[in-house]
Every structure is written in structure tokens, then in C-alpha cells.
mmCIF file with all atom_site columns, C-alpha atoms in Angstrom:
data_model
loop_
_atom_site.group_PDB
_atom_site.id
_atom_site.type_symbol
_atom_site.label_atom_id
_atom_site.label_alt_id
_atom_site.label_comp_id
_atom_site.label_asym_id
_atom_site.label_entity_id
_atom_site.label_seq_id
_atom_site.pdbx_PDB_ins_code
_atom_site.Cartn_x
_atom_site.Cartn_y
_atom_site.Cartn_z
_atom_site.occupancy
_atom_site.B_iso_or_equiv
_atom_site.pdbx_formal_charge
_atom_site.auth_seq_id
_atom_site.auth_comp_id
_atom_site.auth_asym_id
_atom_site.auth_atom_id
_atom_site.pdbx_PDB_model_num
ATOM 1  C CA . MET P 1 1  ? 0.154   0.006  0.275   1.00 0.00 ? 1  MET P CA 1
ATOM 2  C CA . ILE P 1 2  ? 1.176   3.840  -0.955  1.00 0.00 ? 2  ILE P CA 1
ATOM 3  C CA . GLU P 1 3  ? -0.650  6.525  0.160   1.00 0.00 ? 3  GLU P CA 1
ATOM 4  C CA . LEU P 1 4  ? -0.268  9.573  -2.160  1.00 0.00 ? 4  LEU P CA 1
ATOM 5  C CA . ASN P 1 5  ? -1.382  13.036 -1.458  1.00 0.00 ? 5  ASN P CA 1
ATOM 6  C CA . VAL P 1 6  ? -3.333  14.337 -4.772  1.00 0.00 ? 6  VAL P CA 1
ATOM 7  C CA . ASN P 1 7  ? -5.062  17.391 -5.125  1.00 0.00 ? 7  ASN P CA 1
ATOM 8  C CA . GLY P 1 8  ? -5.010  18.037 -1.426  1.00 0.00 ? 8  GLY P CA 1
ATOM 9  C CA . GLN P 1 9  ? -6.834  14.407 -0.668  1.00 0.00 ? 9  GLN P CA 1
ATOM 10 C CA . GLN P 1 10 ? -4.970  11.816 1.017   1.00 0.00 ? 10 GLN P CA 1
ATOM 11 C CA . HIS P 1 11 ? -5.612  8.136  -1.250  1.00 0.00 ? 11 HIS P CA 1
ATOM 12 C CA . THR P 1 12 ? -4.319  5.222  -0.669  1.00 0.00 ? 12 THR P CA 1
ATOM 13 C CA . VAL P 1 13 ? -3.369  2.768  -3.249  1.00 0.00 ? 13 VAL P CA 1
ATOM 14 C CA . GLU P 1 14 ? -2.589  -0.860 -3.224  1.00 0.00 ? 14 GLU P CA 1
ATOM 15 C CA . ALA P 1 15 ? 0.263   -0.370 -5.889  1.00 0.00 ? 15 ALA P CA 1
ATOM 16 C CA . GLU P 1 16 ? 4.223   -1.580 -6.469  1.00 0.00 ? 16 GLU P CA 1
ATOM 17 C CA . PRO P 1 17 ? 6.694   1.561  -6.239  1.00 0.00 ? 17 PRO P CA 1
ATOM 18 C CA . ASP P 1 18 ? 7.839   1.071  -9.737  1.00 0.00 ? 18 ASP P CA 1
ATOM 19 C CA . GLU P 1 19 ? 4.576   1.739  -10.881 1.00 0.00 ? 19 GLU P CA 1
ATOM 20 C CA . LEU P 1 20 ? 4.104   4.891  -12.896 1.00 0.00 ? 20 LEU P CA 1
ATOM 21 C CA . LEU P 1 21 ? 2.341   7.918  -11.922 1.00 0.00 ? 21 LEU P CA 1
ATOM 22 C CA . VAL P 1 22 ? -0.128  8.198  -14.714 1.00 0.00 ? 22 VAL P CA 1
ATOM 23 C CA . TRP P 1 23 ? -1.675  5.003  -14.359 1.00 0.00 ? 23 TRP P CA 1
ATOM 24 C CA . VAL P 1 24 ? -1.569  4.907  -10.960 1.00 0.00 ? 24 VAL P CA 1
ATOM 25 C CA . LEU P 1 25 ? -3.853  8.398  -11.322 1.00 0.00 ? 25 LEU P CA 1
ATOM 26 C CA . ARG P 1 26 ? -6.018  7.059  -13.918 1.00 0.00 ? 26 ARG P CA 1
ATOM 27 C CA . GLU P 1 27 ? -7.001  3.729  -12.980 1.00 0.00 ? 27 GLU P CA 1
ATOM 28 C CA . LYS P 1 28 ? -6.498  3.857  -9.366  1.00 0.00 ? 28 LYS P CA 1
ATOM 29 C CA . ILE P 1 29 ? -7.524  7.146  -8.266  1.00 0.00 ? 29 ILE P CA 1
ATOM 30 C CA . GLY P 1 30 ? -10.093 7.386  -10.935 1.00 0.00 ? 30 GLY P CA 1
ATOM 31 C CA . LEU P 1 31 ? -8.988  10.873 -12.469 1.00 0.00 ? 31 LEU P CA 1
ATOM 32 C CA . THR P 1 32 ? -8.808  10.474 -16.251 1.00 0.00 ? 32 THR P CA 1
ATOM 33 C CA . SER P 1 33 ? -7.607  14.317 -17.248 1.00 0.00 ? 33 SER P CA 1
ATOM 34 C CA . THR P 1 34 ? -4.083  13.128 -17.186 1.00 0.00 ? 34 THR P CA 1
ATOM 35 C CA . LYS P 1 35 ? -3.462  10.907 -19.758 1.00 0.00 ? 35 LYS P CA 1
ATOM 36 C CA . PHE P 1 36 ? -0.532  8.896  -21.796 1.00 0.00 ? 36 PHE P CA 1
ATOM 37 C CA . GLY P 1 37 ? 0.028   10.346 -25.224 1.00 0.00 ? 37 GLY P CA 1
ATOM 38 C CA . CYS P 1 38 ? 3.564   9.762  -25.715 1.00 0.00 ? 38 CYS P CA 1
ATOM 39 C CA . GLY P 1 39 ? 5.546   7.691  -23.534 1.00 0.00 ? 39 GLY P CA 1
ATOM 40 C CA . ILE P 1 40 ? 8.697   9.714  -24.318 1.00 0.00 ? 40 ILE P CA 1
ATOM 41 C CA . GLU P 1 41 ? 7.844   13.363 -22.156 1.00 0.00 ? 41 GLU P CA 1
ATOM 42 C CA . MET P 1 42 ? 7.453   14.872 -25.218 1.00 0.00 ? 42 MET P CA 1
ATOM 43 C CA . CYS P 1 43 ? 4.314   15.394 -25.226 1.00 0.00 ? 43 CYS P CA 1
ATOM 44 C CA . GLY P 1 44 ? 3.092   17.029 -22.211 1.00 0.00 ? 44 GLY P CA 1
ATOM 45 C CA . ALA P 1 45 ? -0.585  15.127 -22.036 1.00 0.00 ? 45 ALA P CA 1
ATOM 46 C CA . CYS P 1 46 ? 0.473   13.239 -18.781 1.00 0.00 ? 46 CYS P CA 1
ATOM 47 C CA . ASN P 1 47 ? 1.742   16.391 -16.870 1.00 0.00 ? 47 ASN P CA 1
ATOM 48 C CA . VAL P 1 48 ? 0.913   17.398 -13.348 1.00 0.00 ? 48 VAL P CA 1
ATOM 49 C CA . LEU P 1 49 ? 2.051   19.131 -11.048 1.00 0.00 ? 49 LEU P CA 1
ATOM 50 C CA . ILE P 1 50 ? 4.890   17.985 -8.176  1.00 0.00 ? 50 ILE P CA 1
ATOM 51 C CA . ASP P 1 51 ? 4.996   20.399 -5.634  1.00 0.00 ? 51 ASP P CA 1
ATOM 52 C CA . GLY P 1 52 ? 4.257   22.663 -7.824  1.00 0.00 ? 52 GLY P CA 1
ATOM 53 C CA . VAL P 1 53 ? 7.368   21.652 -10.544 1.00 0.00 ? 53 VAL P CA 1
ATOM 54 C CA . VAL P 1 54 ? 5.507   20.390 -14.065 1.00 0.00 ? 54 VAL P CA 1
ATOM 55 C CA . THR P 1 55 ? 6.379   16.961 -13.903 1.00 0.00 ? 55 THR P CA 1
ATOM 56 C CA . ARG P 1 56 ? 5.627   14.392 -16.820 1.00 0.00 ? 56 ARG P CA 1
ATOM 57 C CA . SER P 1 57 ? 3.596   11.133 -14.598 1.00 0.00 ? 57 SER P CA 1
ATOM 58 C CA . CYS P 1 58 ? 4.643   8.769  -17.937 1.00 0.00 ? 58 CYS P CA 1
ATOM 59 C CA . SER P 1 59 ? 7.905   8.577  -16.344 1.00 0.00 ? 59 SER P CA 1
ATOM 60 C CA . THR P 1 60 ? 7.520   8.644  -12.689 1.00 0.00 ? 60 THR P CA 1
ATOM 61 C CA . LYS P 1 61 ? 7.858   5.817  -10.806 1.00 0.00 ? 61 LYS P CA 1
ATOM 62 C CA . LEU P 1 62 ? 5.346   6.378  -7.034  1.00 0.00 ? 62 LEU P CA 1
ATOM 63 C CA . SER P 1 63 ? 8.414   5.842  -5.281  1.00 0.00 ? 63 SER P CA 1
ATOM 64 C CA . GLU P 1 64 ? 9.810   8.944  -5.859  1.00 0.00 ? 64 GLU P CA 1
ATOM 65 C CA . VAL P 1 65 ? 6.225   10.828 -5.329  1.00 0.00 ? 65 VAL P CA 1
ATOM 66 C CA . SER P 1 66 ? 5.327   9.896  -1.609  1.00 0.00 ? 66 SER P CA 1
ATOM 67 C CA . ASN P 1 67 ? 5.121   12.644 0.811   1.00 0.00 ? 67 ASN P CA 1
ATOM 68 C CA . LYS P 1 68 ? 4.653   15.183 -2.232  1.00 0.00 ? 68 LYS P CA 1
ATOM 69 C CA . LEU P 1 69 ? 1.818   17.248 -3.531  1.00 0.00 ? 69 LEU P CA 1
ATOM 70 C CA . ILE P 1 70 ? 0.719   16.144 -6.316  1.00 0.00 ? 70 ILE P CA 1
ATOM 71 C CA . VAL P 1 71 ? -1.785  18.425 -8.574  1.00 0.00 ? 71 VAL P CA 1
ATOM 72 C CA . THR P 1 72 ? -3.555  16.844 -11.295 1.00 0.00 ? 72 THR P CA 1
ATOM 73 C CA . ARG P 1 73 ? -5.955  19.199 -14.184 1.00 0.00 ? 73 ARG P CA 1
ATOM 74 C CA . GLU P 1 74 ? -8.828  18.032 -12.226 1.00 0.00 ? 74 GLU P CA 1
ATOM 75 C CA . LYS P 1 75 ? -8.053  20.483 -9.541  1.00 0.00 ? 75 LYS P CA 1
ATOM 76 C CA . VAL P 1 76 ? -6.142  23.296 -11.632 1.00 0.00 ? 76 VAL P CA 1
ATOM 77 C CA . SER P 1 77 ? -9.396  23.160 -13.573 1.00 0.00 ? 77 SER P CA 1
ATOM 78 C CA . GLU P 1 78 ? -11.881 23.459 -10.353 1.00 0.00 ? 78 GLU P CA 1
ATOM 79 C CA . ASP P 1 79 ? -9.437  26.602 -8.887  1.00 0.00 ? 79 ASP P CA 1
ATOM 80 C CA . HIS P 1 80 ? -9.545  28.456 -11.997 1.00 0.00 ? 80 HIS P CA 1
ATOM 81 C CA . LEU P 1 81 ? -13.624 27.858 -12.183 1.00 0.00 ? 81 LEU P CA 1
ATOM 82 C CA . LEU P 1 82 ? -13.581 29.021 -8.626  1.00 0.00 ? 82 LEU P CA 1
ATOM 83 C CA . ASN P 1 83 ? -11.097 31.688 -8.648  1.00 0.00 ? 83 ASN P CA 1
ATOM 84 C CA . SER P 1 84 ? -12.330 33.282 -12.351 1.00 0.00 ? 84 SER P CA 1
ATOM 85 C CA . ASN P 1 85 ? -13.833 36.146 -12.736 1.00 0.00 ? 85 ASN P CA 1
ATOM 86 C CA . ASN P 1 86 ? -16.653 35.665 -15.135 1.00 0.00 ? 86 ASN P CA 1
ATOM 87 C CA . GLY P 1 87 ? -17.959 39.434 -15.461 1.00 0.00 ? 87 GLY P CA 1
ATOM 88 C CA . CYS P 1 88 ? -20.549 39.247 -11.622 1.00 0.00 ? 88 CYS P CA 1
#
């Protein structure tokens, strides 16, 4: 079992330390905005923020992100919508 802090919530997932973050986010946590694109860190479809740094989740192992803050597009979109001025 591995503990992850994703979008401000703690998640306990059953996964191996060498499993790629992109698949854990999509298949075990259900956050599907993070996509698998090229798999070679070129396209950015798998981008997440890890401790505020843009990181390619297609090449990031779970062992590299324990005790770190992971932010996906779901949270970025939510924050943008909540903080935007929609002319109201």
C-alpha cells in the first residue's frame, strides 16, 4: 500500500513502488484528465504538478512521489473556475 496526496486528498493505493504515476492516477484513483500520450516525455498529456513543479507522470514512479503534493488538471481546473472573475 502506498500513500499519495493528490489534489489535497490522501489516497491509499495498492500498487508497486515502480508503477508509473499516470496509471495509478487514472486506473486506481479515477482522475482521468491525466492522459498517456507519447510515453517519452515529449507531448505533455501526462503533466501533473509535483510540489509545484510540472512533471511528466508517464515516467514518474510512485516511489518518487511519496510525501509530495501531486496536483492534476482536475484540481487546476477547479481552482481556476472557483477563482475566475466571470463578469459577475
